[in-house]
Amino acid sequence: MIEEKRLLRFARQLDTQALAQIYDIYSPALYRYAVRYLGDAMLAEDCVAETFSRFLHALSNGGGPKKHLQAYLYRIAHNWIIDHYRKNDRTESSIDLGKEVSPRLDEDLLEDAVFSDEAARVRNALLRLTDDQQQVIILKFLEGWSNKQVAEALGKPIGAVKSLQHRGLGALRRALELQDVK
């Protein structure tokens, strides 16, 4: 936490070493977060690039986070993802599951195909949740954040995070069950 405050203090002065260190620390996790939401590595790279571009723009205009840098960056990334889906009016996964698969696939490729299919199902189900529910589920279960960290990122009380988690998991279960029925 002290390190984050120090980095943020230097970043506010547009210190290139501090900015590079912030990028090195946070970009891998932001990339994983974006890939889980988007299901597309190239889009995830765009999301991370735009996240840091917006962060730098905010700093250069005297804005940016006062504290909780990680939460601030995740909020920018989440907003970019939501904007992306709104612009593209997408409800389907970016993975093309209709491609023909060769019957001679080895076991690893077959396992990857099954995982991709399952990941696409979960991504599609996640899209049916509210923005806050999506963020709570992804940060808690995929990124391994604590309730306190999620609460700070969303700017909500811990009780609200627990409620969003409970409702989000229920809605996710129902969405996956509906996919199974189809």
Short mmCIF file of C-alpha atoms in Angstrom, two decimals:
data_model
loop_
_atom_site.label_atom_id
_atom_site.label_comp_id
_atom_site.label_asym_id
_atom_site.label_seq_id
_atom_site.Cartn_x
_atom_site.Cartn_y
_atom_site.Cartn_z
CA MET A 1 0.00 0.00 0.00
CA ILE A 2 2.86 2.39 0.83
CA GLU A 3 4.50 1.48 -2.47
CA GLU A 4 1.27 2.26 -4.35
CA LYS A 5 1.00 5.66 -2.65
CA ARG A 6 4.62 6.46 -3.48
CA LEU A 7 4.17 5.40 -7.10
CA LEU A 8 1.01 7.43 -7.41
CA ARG A 9 2.73 10.50 -5.97
CA PHE A 10 5.50 10.25 -8.60
CA ALA A 11 3.03 9.38 -11.36
CA ARG A 12 1.10 12.59 -10.62
CA GLN A 13 4.34 14.40 -11.51
CA LEU A 14 4.37 12.36 -14.77
CA ASP A 15 7.58 10.61 -13.73
CA THR A 16 8.25 8.10 -16.53
CA GLN A 17 9.85 5.52 -14.24
CA ALA A 18 6.84 5.54 -11.91
CA LEU A 19 4.44 5.31 -14.85
CA ALA A 20 6.42 2.41 -16.34
CA GLN A 21 6.44 0.63 -12.98
CA ILE A 22 2.68 1.10 -12.61
CA TYR A 23 2.23 -0.38 -16.08
CA ASP A 24 4.49 -3.34 -15.27
CA ILE A 25 2.67 -4.03 -12.01
CA TYR A 26 -0.94 -3.70 -13.16
CA SER A 27 -1.06 -4.48 -16.89
CA PRO A 28 -0.83 -8.31 -16.61
CA ALA A 29 -3.81 -8.53 -14.23
CA LEU A 30 -5.79 -5.98 -16.26
CA TYR A 31 -5.10 -8.02 -19.38
CA ARG A 32 -6.38 -11.23 -17.72
CA TYR A 33 -9.46 -9.33 -16.52
CA ALA A 34 -10.15 -8.01 -20.04
CA VAL A 35 -9.60 -11.41 -21.69
CA ARG A 36 -12.07 -13.00 -19.28
CA TYR A 37 -14.68 -10.40 -20.14
CA LEU A 38 -14.03 -10.13 -23.87
CA GLY A 39 -12.78 -13.58 -24.82
CA ASP A 40 -10.44 -11.98 -27.35
CA ALA A 41 -6.72 -11.37 -26.79
CA MET A 42 -6.45 -8.49 -29.29
CA LEU A 43 -9.42 -6.66 -27.77
CA ALA A 44 -7.96 -7.23 -24.31
CA GLU A 45 -4.69 -5.62 -25.46
CA ASP A 46 -6.68 -2.66 -26.80
CA CYS A 47 -8.50 -2.41 -23.49
CA VAL A 48 -5.27 -2.34 -21.48
CA ALA A 49 -3.71 0.22 -23.82
CA GLU A 50 -6.77 2.46 -23.60
CA THR A 51 -6.92 2.03 -19.82
CA PHE A 52 -3.40 3.37 -19.41
CA SER A 53 -3.99 6.06 -22.01
CA ARG A 54 -7.02 7.32 -20.06
CA PHE A 55 -5.06 7.07 -16.80
CA LEU A 56 -2.22 9.15 -18.25
CA HIS A 57 -4.67 11.67 -19.72
CA ALA A 58 -6.36 12.05 -16.33
CA LEU A 59 -3.01 12.56 -14.59
CA SER A 60 -1.85 15.12 -17.13
CA ASN A 61 -5.05 17.10 -16.54
CA GLY A 62 -4.60 17.07 -12.76
CA GLY A 63 -7.09 14.25 -12.21
CA GLY A 64 -6.71 10.56 -11.56
CA PRO A 65 -7.01 8.59 -8.37
CA LYS A 66 -6.26 10.05 -4.97
CA LYS A 67 -5.87 6.52 -3.57
CA HIS A 68 -6.77 2.95 -4.57
CA LEU A 69 -4.86 3.02 -7.87
CA GLN A 70 -5.66 -0.61 -8.65
CA ALA A 71 -9.39 -0.03 -8.22
CA TYR A 72 -9.19 3.09 -10.39
CA LEU A 73 -7.48 1.21 -13.23
CA TYR A 74 -9.98 -1.66 -13.07
CA ARG A 75 -12.86 0.83 -13.22
CA ILE A 76 -11.38 2.39 -16.38
CA ALA A 77 -10.95 -1.06 -17.95
CA HIS A 78 -14.48 -2.10 -17.00
CA ASN A 79 -15.92 1.09 -18.47
CA TRP A 80 -13.98 0.50 -21.71
CA ILE A 81 -15.38 -3.04 -21.93
CA ILE A 82 -18.94 -1.83 -21.35
CA ASP A 83 -18.46 0.90 -23.99
CA HIS A 84 -17.11 -1.71 -26.40
CA TYR A 85 -20.17 -3.92 -25.99
CA ARG A 86 -22.52 -0.96 -26.33
CA LYS A 87 -20.81 0.25 -29.51
CA ASN A 88 -20.85 -3.19 -31.06
CA ASP A 89 -24.25 -4.17 -29.65
CA ARG A 90 -22.88 -7.62 -28.93
CA THR A 91 -24.52 -10.31 -26.94
CA GLU A 92 -22.69 -13.20 -28.57
CA SER A 93 -19.18 -14.33 -27.77
CA SER A 94 -16.38 -13.16 -30.02
CA ILE A 95 -15.26 -16.77 -30.35
CA ASP A 96 -16.51 -18.40 -33.53
CA LEU A 97 -17.78 -21.74 -32.31
CA GLY A 98 -19.19 -22.61 -35.72
CA LYS A 99 -15.82 -23.47 -37.27
CA GLU A 100 -15.44 -27.06 -38.34
CA VAL A 101 -13.16 -29.13 -36.16
CA SER A 102 -10.96 -31.80 -37.66
CA PRO A 103 -11.70 -35.30 -36.38
CA ARG A 104 -7.95 -35.83 -35.99
CA LEU A 105 -7.51 -33.34 -33.16
CA ASP A 106 -5.13 -34.46 -30.48
CA GLU A 107 -6.29 -34.52 -26.86
CA ASP A 108 -4.80 -31.13 -25.96
CA LEU A 109 -6.56 -29.38 -28.84
CA LEU A 110 -9.81 -31.12 -27.99
CA GLU A 111 -9.47 -30.07 -24.36
CA ASP A 112 -8.79 -26.47 -25.46
CA ALA A 113 -11.88 -26.55 -27.68
CA VAL A 114 -14.06 -27.80 -24.83
CA PHE A 115 -12.59 -25.16 -22.50
CA SER A 116 -13.21 -22.44 -25.10
CA ASP A 117 -16.81 -23.58 -25.51
CA GLU A 118 -17.35 -23.59 -21.75
CA ALA A 119 -15.62 -20.21 -21.36
CA ALA A 120 -17.88 -18.77 -24.08
CA ARG A 121 -20.95 -20.09 -22.23
CA VAL A 122 -19.82 -18.46 -18.99
CA ARG A 123 -18.96 -15.18 -20.76
CA ASN A 124 -22.40 -15.11 -22.40
CA ALA A 125 -24.05 -15.81 -19.04
CA LEU A 126 -21.97 -13.07 -17.37
CA LEU A 127 -23.23 -10.57 -19.94
CA ARG A 128 -26.75 -11.09 -18.59
CA LEU A 129 -25.74 -9.78 -15.15
CA THR A 130 -25.71 -6.13 -14.14
CA ASP A 131 -22.40 -4.30 -14.54
CA ASP A 132 -21.80 -4.33 -10.77
CA GLN A 133 -22.66 -8.04 -10.48
CA GLN A 134 -20.27 -8.84 -13.34
CA GLN A 135 -17.47 -6.92 -11.73
CA VAL A 136 -18.00 -8.49 -8.31
CA ILE A 137 -18.04 -12.03 -9.74
CA ILE A 138 -14.95 -11.50 -11.89
CA LEU A 139 -12.92 -9.68 -9.25
CA LYS A 140 -13.87 -12.09 -6.45
CA PHE A 141 -13.68 -15.43 -8.20
CA LEU A 142 -11.40 -14.94 -11.18
CA GLU A 143 -9.00 -12.33 -9.82
CA GLY A 144 -9.12 -13.55 -6.20
CA TRP A 145 -9.86 -10.18 -4.62
CA SER A 146 -11.19 -9.87 -1.08
CA ASN A 147 -14.59 -8.31 -0.33
CA LYS A 148 -12.76 -5.24 0.98
CA GLN A 149 -10.77 -4.81 -2.25
CA VAL A 150 -13.90 -5.22 -4.37
CA ALA A 151 -15.77 -2.73 -2.17
CA GLU A 152 -12.98 -0.18 -2.65
CA ALA A 153 -12.94 -0.75 -6.42
CA LEU A 154 -16.68 -0.29 -6.74
CA GLY A 155 -16.97 2.41 -4.10
CA LYS A 156 -19.59 0.38 -2.22
CA PRO A 157 -19.93 -0.94 1.33
CA ILE A 158 -18.82 -4.53 1.96
CA GLY A 159 -22.44 -5.54 2.65
CA ALA A 160 -23.44 -4.33 -0.81
CA VAL A 161 -20.61 -6.36 -2.35
CA LYS A 162 -21.81 -9.49 -0.55
CA SER A 163 -25.36 -8.84 -1.76
CA LEU A 164 -24.17 -8.28 -5.34
CA GLN A 165 -22.15 -11.50 -5.12
CA HIS A 166 -25.13 -13.50 -3.86
CA ARG A 167 -27.53 -12.09 -6.45
CA GLY A 168 -24.93 -12.30 -9.21
CA LEU A 169 -24.16 -15.97 -8.55
CA GLY A 170 -27.88 -16.77 -8.54
CA ALA A 171 -28.42 -14.91 -11.81
CA LEU A 172 -25.34 -16.56 -13.33
CA ARG A 173 -26.62 -20.01 -12.34
CA ARG A 174 -30.03 -19.27 -13.90
CA ALA A 175 -28.44 -17.94 -17.10
CA LEU A 176 -26.29 -21.07 -17.44
CA GLU A 177 -29.33 -23.29 -16.79
CA LEU A 178 -31.24 -21.46 -19.54
CA GLN A 179 -28.36 -22.11 -21.94
CA ASP A 180 -28.53 -25.82 -21.06
CA VAL A 181 -32.25 -25.90 -21.88
CA LYS A 182 -31.76 -24.37 -25.35
#
